[in-house]
Amino acid sequence: MPLAAPRPETWIRATPAGLYCEPGDFHIDPSRPVPRAVITHGHGDHARPGNGEVLATPETIAIMQARYGDGAGANLQPLSYNETLTVGEVGVRLMPAGHVLGSAQVVLDYGASRVVVSGDYKRRPDPTCLPFEPVNCDLFITEATFGLPVFRHPPDDREIDKLLHSLSLFPDRCHLVGVYALGKCQRLLALLRRAGYEAPVYLHGGLLGLTALYERLGVALGPVLPATGVPREALKGRIVLAPPSAAAEPWSRRLPDPLVAQASGWMRVRQRAKASGVELPLVISDHADWDELTQTLDDVGANEVWVTHGREEALVYYATKKGYRARALALTGFEEDE
Amino acid sequence: MNRFAALLEALLLTPSRNGKLRLMQEYFRSQPDPERGWALAALTGELSFAEAKPNQVRTLAAERIDPELLGWSYDFVGDLAETVSLIWPAAPATPAVVPLPSLTEIVETLRCASRTEVARLLAPWLDALDASGRWALIKLVTGSLRIGVSARLAKLALAEWSGVALDRIEEVWHGLSPPYQPLFDWLESRQPAPDIGDLPTFSPLMLAQPLEDDDLTSLDPRDYLAEWKWDGIRVQLVARDGEKRLYSRSGDDIGPAFPDILAAMPERVTLDGELLVARGGEVAPFNDLQQRLNRKTADARMLRDYPAAVRLYDILREGSEDLRGLPFAERRRRLEAWHQADGPRPALDLSPLISFASWEELRQLRDAARERGIEGLMLKRADSPYVAGRPKGPWFKWKRHALTIDAVLMYAQRGHGKRSSFYSDYTFGAWAGDTLIPVGKAYSGFTDEELRLLDRWVRNNTVQRYGPVREVTPAIVLEIAFDSVHRSTRHRSGVAMRFPRIHRIRWDKPCHEADTLEALEKLLT
């Protein structure tokens, strides 16, 4: 007689430190240091320093080491995509999430019950990382950063064209593009190269390290140069990538008549772009948009859905209406930045 | 429509005035007629569709979109046009092929559509357009673009693009209607200037230069006539062929908000004067006039509590005779003669000339102006013809001394455009006991070097951040100059200043020596 599959809530739950898997005795993307952590990807709100044992993809571990040095964790254990490791009584497998280099979904098997934790993910192709692979499961624990139907990201190529068109319209203005240091920066570089843009791209100091790391891990990004120390005149008509906050910092005063752009899913809302002083919004996101979020619920075939962070209420409402058992976990510690 | 939508979007996001001008010029240059004419009408606020209502957009959206999801989305986005444009779902599976509508098609169809037809028209257009196009369409339908472009800026773009002076465009503007084919024919030199005949159009105003202290040494008092500078707003009254208009200084028709002035207007004359609120000949503070401004209409209560009047100081046209080429002294004589013959009117009177023999005598009158609630003096050369714009020399405004207080810097906010990396907007406060109460906000009056110093100081002395705003340690004293201060129920301090600007940064002065709210209240008008 086959054993009844244990109900997910009996073995995985939200705690103040984040998602906790009891039969494996580990946390996933904990918000405070824990003895054992599985990390989905290298963004600072998911991969925090100071954990004991850390399990993650080799790329994510490299990123954590680049960011935190010795603070990355007491013992770092790489697990390649698609390989299974048994932790306690739980089978742990990492599958590509398509979010940034090294990003993973965590597939957990306990008894006959399977839970997939999406981490942050997107469904559209990204030249800098492997694409998301849907895995059938009983419970899908998903992000919902862009969990409202107003968020529909346009094709990347169109947004890159907007940037290149603006460069040709304003050849005397430096184009300062706000990008997140991990993932967005490198993806934008790769997209520019794919669109045939071969000139050097200038980077804010805060982006150089991770960009070099991507290159070392085999992602070709074309010529990049530090923006700091370059004469003002030389930056006319050039693309400068910097963290989104840099446009408001004294750092940006070195740039010739900068045209402020930003690459983010939030740029879809014009008033939001306007309020952040962005002149050229580029809707390029590393998160799933509404259509991707809802499509993925169907693709993974789970009958239960938990939503970790973002605009949970709309996705929970939608999933419930579609007949899923759905609830919001309201995990804290995750940022809106991307 | 895509091109128009792209223009609106770029105008919304471009902070600089020059950037906006360039975008509009490029649009006028590249777009065909009548497309650009309808766009111009939209930009100048001359386009409205009587039968299209925001509520129809709401209703349409509710038919297509789950109300819960629409509600959450609207809460997040905060703007109906934007929410609906973003959330509008892809067309149903087998859509009839709707070609992308042009702005012209949309405008011309909507103009003669009934209310039920509007609702039927909108859905297929929303299906055919992308998110930007939908946003532009909904903005058009709901009648408020809110993209930071005034009618005047749009006309200036026309002037710069065509090389025709702005004054000449403004002069014919009110005789034209969308889509302005004769205007574009003229601007592109295909036709002579449009003949506006006897329409009550706006004549661009002659403006005064501020008088600097050393200007007077080179001027002869015998060449000038002096008047009081009233604390209202400049208006032009135009009556021709039974039509009457009241224009603001930028050429906006504000007549509908001032039925009392329209009713008092004479026939067949163009007059220049100051719009005020006056009770029994006594001019009320500017604050009273403020109650009547920026409104579309005035109800009976407004008319009773804030009766408007115009104090006249120039005549530009009498009957069919254009008087603008005459010297000011001659026009003044004609104004007085006309006024005499016309007889008394309740809401119109003459701004008196002030007799004086020397600049010194005039200076004393000006210094006493504040006690009389007057903004200062106007000096006009007796021989000056009425010339549009702000020529240097014929007319001067000589404002009374500004008031000043020493206030303490409390909050700083980042500016926009070129100032976006600088904390350039400063909120300052005055003492009430041991507490600082914010009393105003200033973002001008300092040099670039001072801005750099203030910015650095703000960054180094921040105690709290609220988005783009930083609260700073109370330490810096700002000497604030302002024109006047009024009671206000909208401000916590209970007072509001007019034209506050930073006069000096008192790096030397300890902040506990700054002024009190009580001291500021003593200066109330």
Short mmCIF file of N, CA and C in Angstrom, two decimals, chain A residues 46-142:
data_model
loop_
_atom_site.label_atom_id
_atom_site.label_comp_id
_atom_site.label_asym_id
_atom_site.label_seq_id
_atom_site.Cartn_x
_atom_site.Cartn_y
_atom_site.Cartn_z
N HIS A 46 18.55 37.74 -1.05
CA HIS A 46 18.36 36.28 -1.02
C HIS A 46 19.60 35.59 -0.47
N ALA A 47 20.78 36.07 -0.87
CA ALA A 47 22.04 35.50 -0.40
C ALA A 47 22.64 36.47 0.62
N ARG A 48 22.46 36.15 1.88
CA ARG A 48 23.02 37.02 2.92
C ARG A 48 24.25 36.35 3.51
N PRO A 49 25.16 37.17 4.07
CA PRO A 49 26.38 36.59 4.63
C PRO A 49 26.12 35.96 6.00
N GLY A 50 27.08 35.15 6.44
CA GLY A 50 27.10 34.71 7.83
C GLY A 50 26.42 33.40 8.13
N ASN A 51 25.98 32.66 7.10
CA ASN A 51 25.38 31.35 7.37
C ASN A 51 26.46 30.30 7.62
N GLY A 52 26.05 29.18 8.22
CA GLY A 52 26.98 28.08 8.45
C GLY A 52 27.23 27.32 7.15
N GLU A 53 26.47 26.24 6.94
CA GLU A 53 26.56 25.48 5.69
C GLU A 53 25.76 26.20 4.61
N VAL A 54 26.36 26.36 3.42
CA VAL A 54 25.63 26.99 2.33
C VAL A 54 25.62 26.05 1.14
N LEU A 55 24.41 25.80 0.61
CA LEU A 55 24.28 24.98 -0.58
C LEU A 55 23.72 25.85 -1.70
N ALA A 56 24.43 25.88 -2.85
CA ALA A 56 23.97 26.73 -3.96
C ALA A 56 24.68 26.28 -5.22
N THR A 57 24.28 26.84 -6.37
CA THR A 57 24.98 26.49 -7.60
C THR A 57 26.41 27.04 -7.53
N PRO A 58 27.34 26.45 -8.31
CA PRO A 58 28.73 26.94 -8.27
C PRO A 58 28.80 28.43 -8.62
N GLU A 59 27.97 28.90 -9.56
CA GLU A 59 28.00 30.32 -9.95
C GLU A 59 27.55 31.19 -8.78
N THR A 60 26.48 30.78 -8.12
CA THR A 60 25.98 31.57 -6.98
C THR A 60 27.03 31.62 -5.88
N ILE A 61 27.72 30.51 -5.67
CA ILE A 61 28.76 30.51 -4.64
C ILE A 61 29.89 31.46 -5.03
N ALA A 62 30.25 31.46 -6.31
CA ALA A 62 31.29 32.38 -6.76
C ALA A 62 30.86 33.83 -6.55
N ILE A 63 29.60 34.11 -6.83
CA ILE A 63 29.08 35.47 -6.65
C ILE A 63 29.10 35.85 -5.17
N MET A 64 28.70 34.93 -4.30
CA MET A 64 28.70 35.21 -2.86
C MET A 64 30.12 35.45 -2.35
N GLN A 65 31.05 34.68 -2.89
CA GLN A 65 32.45 34.88 -2.46
C GLN A 65 32.96 36.24 -2.92
N ALA A 66 32.57 36.62 -4.16
CA ALA A 66 33.00 37.93 -4.67
C ALA A 66 32.42 39.04 -3.81
N ARG A 67 31.21 38.85 -3.34
CA ARG A 67 30.55 39.91 -2.58
C ARG A 67 30.97 39.93 -1.12
N TYR A 68 31.05 38.74 -0.52
CA TYR A 68 31.23 38.69 0.93
C TYR A 68 32.58 38.17 1.38
N GLY A 69 33.41 37.68 0.45
CA GLY A 69 34.70 37.11 0.84
C GLY A 69 34.49 35.98 1.83
N ASP A 70 35.20 36.06 2.96
CA ASP A 70 35.12 34.99 3.96
C ASP A 70 33.77 34.95 4.65
N GLY A 71 33.00 36.05 4.55
CA GLY A 71 31.69 36.07 5.21
C GLY A 71 30.63 35.31 4.46
N ALA A 72 30.97 34.77 3.28
CA ALA A 72 29.96 34.11 2.45
C ALA A 72 29.33 32.91 3.15
N GLY A 73 30.03 32.31 4.11
CA GLY A 73 29.49 31.16 4.83
C GLY A 73 30.64 30.30 5.32
N ALA A 74 30.38 29.52 6.39
CA ALA A 74 31.46 28.74 6.97
C ALA A 74 31.87 27.59 6.04
N ASN A 75 30.90 27.00 5.40
CA ASN A 75 31.19 25.88 4.50
C ASN A 75 30.32 26.00 3.26
N LEU A 76 30.96 26.21 2.09
CA LEU A 76 30.21 26.46 0.87
C LEU A 76 30.20 25.20 0.02
N GLN A 77 29.02 24.71 -0.25
CA GLN A 77 28.94 23.47 -1.00
C GLN A 77 28.22 23.70 -2.33
N PRO A 78 28.97 23.56 -3.44
CA PRO A 78 28.33 23.77 -4.74
C PRO A 78 27.50 22.54 -5.14
N LEU A 79 26.37 22.80 -5.77
CA LEU A 79 25.53 21.72 -6.30
C LEU A 79 25.12 22.14 -7.71
N SER A 80 25.55 21.38 -8.70
CA SER A 80 25.24 21.76 -10.08
C SER A 80 23.77 21.53 -10.36
N TYR A 81 23.29 22.23 -11.41
CA TYR A 81 21.90 22.05 -11.82
C TYR A 81 21.63 20.56 -12.07
N ASN A 82 20.42 20.15 -11.73
CA ASN A 82 19.96 18.83 -12.09
C ASN A 82 20.56 17.69 -11.28
N GLU A 83 21.47 17.99 -10.35
CA GLU A 83 22.01 16.91 -9.50
C GLU A 83 21.24 16.90 -8.19
N THR A 84 21.08 15.70 -7.65
CA THR A 84 20.29 15.60 -6.42
C THR A 84 21.21 15.30 -5.25
N LEU A 85 20.96 16.01 -4.15
CA LEU A 85 21.70 15.76 -2.92
C LEU A 85 20.67 15.48 -1.84
N THR A 86 20.94 14.48 -1.03
CA THR A 86 20.00 14.20 0.05
C THR A 86 20.46 14.93 1.31
N VAL A 87 19.59 15.75 1.82
CA VAL A 87 19.89 16.51 3.04
C VAL A 87 18.88 16.06 4.09
N GLY A 88 19.38 15.42 5.15
CA GLY A 88 18.46 14.83 6.11
C GLY A 88 17.59 13.82 5.37
N GLU A 89 16.28 14.00 5.44
CA GLU A 89 15.39 13.06 4.76
C GLU A 89 14.86 13.63 3.46
N VAL A 90 15.48 14.72 2.99
CA VAL A 90 14.91 15.43 1.84
C VAL A 90 15.87 15.41 0.65
N GLY A 91 15.32 15.12 -0.54
CA GLY A 91 16.10 15.22 -1.77
C GLY A 91 16.10 16.67 -2.25
N VAL A 92 17.28 17.24 -2.48
CA VAL A 92 17.39 18.64 -2.91
C VAL A 92 18.00 18.68 -4.30
N ARG A 93 17.33 19.38 -5.21
CA ARG A 93 17.83 19.50 -6.57
C ARG A 93 17.69 20.96 -6.97
N LEU A 94 18.68 21.51 -7.69
CA LEU A 94 18.61 22.90 -8.16
C LEU A 94 18.35 22.90 -9.66
N MET A 95 17.36 23.68 -10.08
CA MET A 95 17.01 23.76 -11.50
C MET A 95 17.07 25.22 -11.95
N PRO A 96 17.47 25.48 -13.21
CA PRO A 96 17.62 26.87 -13.66
C PRO A 96 16.33 27.67 -13.48
N ALA A 97 16.51 28.95 -13.03
CA ALA A 97 15.36 29.83 -12.80
C ALA A 97 15.33 30.98 -13.81
N GLY A 98 16.42 31.13 -14.60
CA GLY A 98 16.40 32.15 -15.65
C GLY A 98 16.46 33.58 -15.15
N HIS A 99 16.80 33.78 -13.87
CA HIS A 99 16.76 35.12 -13.27
C HIS A 99 18.08 35.86 -13.49
N VAL A 100 19.17 35.28 -12.97
CA VAL A 100 20.53 35.80 -13.21
C VAL A 100 21.45 34.59 -13.29
N LEU A 101 22.73 34.84 -13.60
CA LEU A 101 23.67 33.74 -13.69
C LEU A 101 23.68 32.94 -12.37
N GLY A 102 23.51 31.64 -12.49
CA GLY A 102 23.53 30.78 -11.30
C GLY A 102 22.20 30.67 -10.57
N SER A 103 21.19 31.40 -10.99
CA SER A 103 19.93 31.39 -10.23
C SER A 103 19.24 30.04 -10.37
N ALA A 104 18.61 29.62 -9.29
CA ALA A 104 18.03 28.28 -9.25
C ALA A 104 16.67 28.26 -8.57
N GLN A 105 15.84 27.32 -9.04
CA GLN A 105 14.68 26.91 -8.27
C GLN A 105 15.15 25.77 -7.38
N VAL A 106 14.55 25.64 -6.23
CA VAL A 106 14.91 24.55 -5.34
C VAL A 106 13.79 23.51 -5.38
N VAL A 107 14.15 22.28 -5.83
CA VAL A 107 13.16 21.20 -5.90
C VAL A 107 13.37 20.30 -4.69
N LEU A 108 12.35 20.15 -3.86
CA LEU A 108 12.46 19.39 -2.62
C LEU A 108 11.52 18.18 -2.69
N ASP A 109 12.09 16.99 -2.47
CA ASP A 109 11.28 15.77 -2.45
C ASP A 109 11.33 15.15 -1.06
N TYR A 110 10.15 14.96 -0.49
CA TYR A 110 10.07 14.34 0.83
C TYR A 110 8.92 13.35 0.79
N GLY A 111 9.23 12.10 1.03
CA GLY A 111 8.21 11.08 0.82
C GLY A 111 7.76 11.15 -0.62
N ALA A 112 6.47 11.15 -0.82
CA ALA A 112 5.96 11.24 -2.19
C ALA A 112 5.52 12.66 -2.50
N SER A 113 5.98 13.61 -1.69
CA SER A 113 5.52 14.99 -1.83
C SER A 113 6.65 15.85 -2.41
N ARG A 114 6.30 16.70 -3.39
CA ARG A 114 7.33 17.55 -4.00
C ARG A 114 6.93 19.03 -3.90
N VAL A 115 7.91 19.80 -3.44
CA VAL A 115 7.74 21.25 -3.35
C VAL A 115 8.80 21.91 -4.22
N VAL A 116 8.41 22.91 -5.01
CA VAL A 116 9.39 23.71 -5.76
C VAL A 116 9.34 25.15 -5.25
N VAL A 117 10.53 25.65 -4.86
CA VAL A 117 10.66 27.05 -4.45
C VAL A 117 11.27 27.79 -5.63
N SER A 118 10.55 28.75 -6.18
CA SER A 118 10.99 29.36 -7.44
C SER A 118 12.21 30.27 -7.28
N GLY A 119 12.40 30.81 -6.05
CA GLY A 119 13.34 31.93 -5.97
C GLY A 119 12.80 33.03 -6.87
N ASP A 120 13.67 33.92 -7.33
CA ASP A 120 13.23 34.89 -8.33
C ASP A 120 13.44 34.26 -9.69
N TYR A 121 12.50 34.52 -10.61
CA TYR A 121 12.65 33.87 -11.92
C TYR A 121 12.03 34.70 -13.01
N LYS A 122 12.40 34.38 -14.24
CA LYS A 122 11.68 34.90 -15.40
C LYS A 122 11.65 33.81 -16.46
N ARG A 123 10.76 34.00 -17.45
CA ARG A 123 10.56 32.96 -18.44
C ARG A 123 11.16 33.29 -19.80
N ARG A 124 11.46 34.57 -20.02
CA ARG A 124 11.95 34.91 -21.37
C ARG A 124 13.45 34.64 -21.47
N PRO A 125 13.97 34.46 -22.67
CA PRO A 125 15.39 34.12 -22.82
C PRO A 125 16.29 35.25 -22.35
N ASP A 126 17.43 34.88 -21.78
CA ASP A 126 18.41 35.83 -21.29
C ASP A 126 19.77 35.28 -21.70
N PRO A 127 20.54 36.04 -22.50
CA PRO A 127 21.81 35.50 -22.99
C PRO A 127 22.84 35.24 -21.89
N THR A 128 22.59 35.70 -20.66
CA THR A 128 23.59 35.52 -19.61
C THR A 128 23.28 34.39 -18.64
N CYS A 129 22.16 33.70 -18.84
CA CYS A 129 21.91 32.57 -17.93
C CYS A 129 20.99 31.55 -18.58
N LEU A 130 20.94 30.36 -17.96
CA LEU A 130 20.11 29.28 -18.49
C LEU A 130 18.63 29.58 -18.27
N PRO A 131 17.77 29.11 -19.18
CA PRO A 131 16.35 29.42 -19.05
C PRO A 131 15.66 28.60 -17.96
N PHE A 132 14.62 29.17 -17.41
CA PHE A 132 13.74 28.52 -16.42
C PHE A 132 13.22 27.19 -16.96
N GLU A 133 13.27 26.17 -16.12
CA GLU A 133 12.68 24.89 -16.52
C GLU A 133 11.55 24.55 -15.56
N PRO A 134 10.32 24.46 -16.06
CA PRO A 134 9.20 24.11 -15.17
C PRO A 134 9.36 22.68 -14.65
N VAL A 135 9.12 22.50 -13.36
CA VAL A 135 9.19 21.17 -12.75
C VAL A 135 7.83 20.89 -12.10
N ASN A 136 7.26 19.78 -12.47
CA ASN A 136 5.97 19.41 -11.87
C ASN A 136 6.09 19.22 -10.37
N CYS A 137 5.11 19.70 -9.63
CA CYS A 137 5.20 19.59 -8.18
C CYS A 137 3.81 19.65 -7.55
N ASP A 138 3.77 19.39 -6.23
CA ASP A 138 2.50 19.47 -5.49
C ASP A 138 2.28 20.88 -4.97
N LEU A 139 3.38 21.50 -4.55
CA LEU A 139 3.29 22.87 -4.03
C LEU A 139 4.33 23.72 -4.76
N PHE A 140 3.89 24.84 -5.31
CA PHE A 140 4.82 25.76 -5.96
C PHE A 140 4.88 27.02 -5.11
N ILE A 141 6.09 27.35 -4.64
CA ILE A 141 6.25 28.55 -3.81
C ILE A 141 6.89 29.60 -4.71
N THR A 142 6.12 30.63 -5.04
CA THR A 142 6.54 31.54 -6.10
C THR A 142 6.76 32.96 -5.60
#
